[in-house]
PDB file of C-alpha atoms in Angstrom:
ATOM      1  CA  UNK Q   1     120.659  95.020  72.074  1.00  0.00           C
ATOM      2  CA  UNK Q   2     122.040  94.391  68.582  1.00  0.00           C
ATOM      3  CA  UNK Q   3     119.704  90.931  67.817  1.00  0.00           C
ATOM      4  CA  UNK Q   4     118.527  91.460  64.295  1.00  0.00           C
ATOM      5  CA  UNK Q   5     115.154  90.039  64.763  1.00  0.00           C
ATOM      6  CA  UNK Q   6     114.720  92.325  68.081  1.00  0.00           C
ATOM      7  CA  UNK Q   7     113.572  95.511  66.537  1.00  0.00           C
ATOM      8  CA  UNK Q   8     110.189  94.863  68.218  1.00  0.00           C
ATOM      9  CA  UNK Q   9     111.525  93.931  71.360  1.00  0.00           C
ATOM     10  CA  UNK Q  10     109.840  95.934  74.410  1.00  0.00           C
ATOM     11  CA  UNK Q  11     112.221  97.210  77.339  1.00  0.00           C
ATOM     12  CA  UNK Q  12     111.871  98.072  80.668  1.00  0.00           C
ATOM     13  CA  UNK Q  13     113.311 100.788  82.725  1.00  0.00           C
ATOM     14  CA  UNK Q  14     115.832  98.065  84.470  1.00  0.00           C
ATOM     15  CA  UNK Q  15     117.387  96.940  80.726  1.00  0.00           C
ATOM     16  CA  UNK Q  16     117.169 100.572  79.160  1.00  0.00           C
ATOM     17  CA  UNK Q  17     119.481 101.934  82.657  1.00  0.00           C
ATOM     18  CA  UNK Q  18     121.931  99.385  81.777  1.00  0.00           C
ATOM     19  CA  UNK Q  19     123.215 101.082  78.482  1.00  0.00           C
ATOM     20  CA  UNK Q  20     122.149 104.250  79.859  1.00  0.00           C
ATOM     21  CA  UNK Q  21     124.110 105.484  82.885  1.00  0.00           C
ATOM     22  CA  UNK Q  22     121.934 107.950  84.566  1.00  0.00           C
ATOM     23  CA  UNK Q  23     119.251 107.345  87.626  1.00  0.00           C
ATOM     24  CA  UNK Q  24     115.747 106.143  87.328  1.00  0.00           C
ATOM     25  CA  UNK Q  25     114.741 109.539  88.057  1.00  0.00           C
ATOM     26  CA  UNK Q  26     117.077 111.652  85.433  1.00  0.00           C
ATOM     27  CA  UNK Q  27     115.174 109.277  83.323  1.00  0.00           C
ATOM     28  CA  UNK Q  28     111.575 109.832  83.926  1.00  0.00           C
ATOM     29  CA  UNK Q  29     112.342 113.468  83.692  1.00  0.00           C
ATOM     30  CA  UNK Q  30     113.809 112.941  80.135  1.00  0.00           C
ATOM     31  CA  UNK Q  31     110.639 111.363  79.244  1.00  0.00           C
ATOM     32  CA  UNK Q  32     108.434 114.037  80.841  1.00  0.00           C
ATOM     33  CA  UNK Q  33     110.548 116.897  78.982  1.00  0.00           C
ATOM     34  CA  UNK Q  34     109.987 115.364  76.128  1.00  0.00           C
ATOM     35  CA  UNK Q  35     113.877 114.700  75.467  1.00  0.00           C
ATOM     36  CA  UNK Q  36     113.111 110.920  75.473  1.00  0.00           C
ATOM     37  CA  UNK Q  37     110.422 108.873  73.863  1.00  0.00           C
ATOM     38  CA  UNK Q  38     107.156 108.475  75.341  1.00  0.00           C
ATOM     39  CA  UNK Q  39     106.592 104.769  76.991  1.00  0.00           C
ATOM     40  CA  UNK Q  40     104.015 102.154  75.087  1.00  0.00           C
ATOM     41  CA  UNK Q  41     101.365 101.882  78.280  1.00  0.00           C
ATOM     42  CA  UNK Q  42     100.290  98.337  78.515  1.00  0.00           C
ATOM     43  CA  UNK Q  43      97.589  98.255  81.820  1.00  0.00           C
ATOM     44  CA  UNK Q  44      99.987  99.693  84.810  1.00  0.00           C
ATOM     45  CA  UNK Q  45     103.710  98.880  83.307  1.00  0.00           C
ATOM     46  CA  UNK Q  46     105.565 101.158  80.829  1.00  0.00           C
ATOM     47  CA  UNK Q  47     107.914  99.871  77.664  1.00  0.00           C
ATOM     48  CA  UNK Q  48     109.938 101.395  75.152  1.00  0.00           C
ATOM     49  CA  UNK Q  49     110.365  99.422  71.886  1.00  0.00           C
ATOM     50  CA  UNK Q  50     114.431  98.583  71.254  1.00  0.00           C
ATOM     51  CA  UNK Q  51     114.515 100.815  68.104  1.00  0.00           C
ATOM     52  CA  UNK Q  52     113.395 104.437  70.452  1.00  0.00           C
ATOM     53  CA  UNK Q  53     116.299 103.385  72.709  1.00  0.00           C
ATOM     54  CA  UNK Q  54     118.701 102.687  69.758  1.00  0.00           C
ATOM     55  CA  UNK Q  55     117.347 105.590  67.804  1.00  0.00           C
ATOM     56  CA  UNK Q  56     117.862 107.868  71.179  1.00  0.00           C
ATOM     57  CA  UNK Q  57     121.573 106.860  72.046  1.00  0.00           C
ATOM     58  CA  UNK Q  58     122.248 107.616  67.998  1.00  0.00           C
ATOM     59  CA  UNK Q  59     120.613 110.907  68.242  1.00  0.00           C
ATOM     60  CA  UNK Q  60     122.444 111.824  71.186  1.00  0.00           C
ATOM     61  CA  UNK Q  61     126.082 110.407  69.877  1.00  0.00           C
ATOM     62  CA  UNK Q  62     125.547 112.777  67.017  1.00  0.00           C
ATOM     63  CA  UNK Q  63     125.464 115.165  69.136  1.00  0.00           C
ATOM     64  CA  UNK Q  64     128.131 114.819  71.201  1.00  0.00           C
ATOM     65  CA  UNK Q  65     130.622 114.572  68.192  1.00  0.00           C
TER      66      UNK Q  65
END
């Protein structure tokens, strides 16, 4: 996820759980707690943009150390 000309890229949930190793469902109940960002809605299917997801994992590795 480190492409330089990716910053708009759009993920799914399939390519977000592979840096993130928790369930599909830990996940959707980040998002509805408000811990992780809100998906972009286009018609039925839900995206983040790479930069929430990068921005997210940062926030979070602060954290931790």
């Amino acid at each position: 996820m480190s492409n330089s000309n990716s910053e708009g890229t759009l993920l799914r949930i399939p390519q977000i759980l592979e840096v993130m190793p928790i369930s599909k469902s830990k996940f959707w109940l980040m998002v509805q707690k408000g811990e992780f960002p809100k998906p972009i809605k286009i018609g039925r299917s839900s995206f983040w943009t790479i930069d929430q997801v990068q921005g997210f994992i940062r926030e979070r590795t602060r954290e931790s150390n």
